[in-house]
Amino acid sequence: MGKLDGKVALITGATSGIGEGFAKLFASEGADVIIVGRNKEKGVSIVDAIRENDGTARFLYCDVTQEKSVLDLKEKFCKYYDHLDILVNNAGILLTSQIGDIKESDWKRVFDTNTHSVMYMTQAFIELVLKCRGNILNNTSIEGLQSRVRGRATYAYAASKTATVKFTQQCALNYTSKGIRVNCLCPGTTETPIFTNRDFSRFVDGIPMGRVGQVEEIARAALFLVSEDASYISGAVLTVDGGASLM
């Protein structure tokens, strides 16, 4: 307990799945958590759950695919805080299709959510992170690793996640010397609401550990990277995948 006492943590895509797991764990470790998303009803319910467990949280609306919305978010954020210890860029979507069926609108939607949002958020908030020598964590996927080419219909998703990995490393290269740690988390298949087909047994053959990951397992890895336990880690690409990236 208390790994994030006194820290301000802003998490995008925090109204469900892995982002929700981050928010609840970070709050339990003492962080003042800002839950960012488009679903106000779900965001407020997560805030209530955190407060019921004596945590501190608030919800702020933002469509992170829109630069103006991100700038509006920063303006709202600055009414409450003058610095940001932890920025977690977590918002993401998964769309799959065969090469001949890829629609330009779907390709753009994936990149807007998975990659462009990371750029918008980093641009908007990096000065606030610099003020307290904080850190940035970008949540991507093992599908974004150069050594990982497994999903046969994840053209847009894998490409967007690869771009985000490289963006993370570029930020680390330029800002670590200025006191900011920037790292990348690459989960494997995780049991979240993003999957409408709940038969996770179909993934087992590609995971040496023989099961999909749980949100809490991804959240604990994220907690490590944003805490002082990882004080000498920047530019890392950490896989949390039960060994799937080895396949």
C-alpha angles and dihedrals in degrees: 000000000000101000090136101034111157094006125131111220125187117195125187121209088024099142095086146008120001094356091056089050091052092050095050095045095045090049091050087054092056104268124141096233126207110200111207125193146105099259103083094178093055092041093054091047090055090048089052091050091051093048091049086061091050094259128134121240145141135189123233121184119231139153097212092195089070118070093208091053090052091051089049088051091054090051091052092045092053091058087069106026139031096199141026121221098183129025115187116189100198107142111121146147135203121217121169132195142145117265095259092050100052111124119208090228092055092046090051093046091054094048093044091055103035102034116009091051090057090054093046093049094045092049092049099045108028094095090055089050091049091054091068100025089245131159143250127219121192115197110212130147143257085251086074094060117107090225093053118081106149112114105085097199102036098098098136096034096050093043092050092048092048089052090051092051090054092045089054093052092048091053091048091051092053103036108033090082088054092057103265122120113211120189141168128224118204112193123189124218107328129186102250137136090263087086113076090182102070095190097109092171088088090072098049097091090063096049118075091203088060099233142063121259127262124230091242091058092054091045093054091054089050091050089055093052096048095043131079088258084081096044093134096044122098130146091023123150105205119193118208101181114117089256095303094133088064092064 
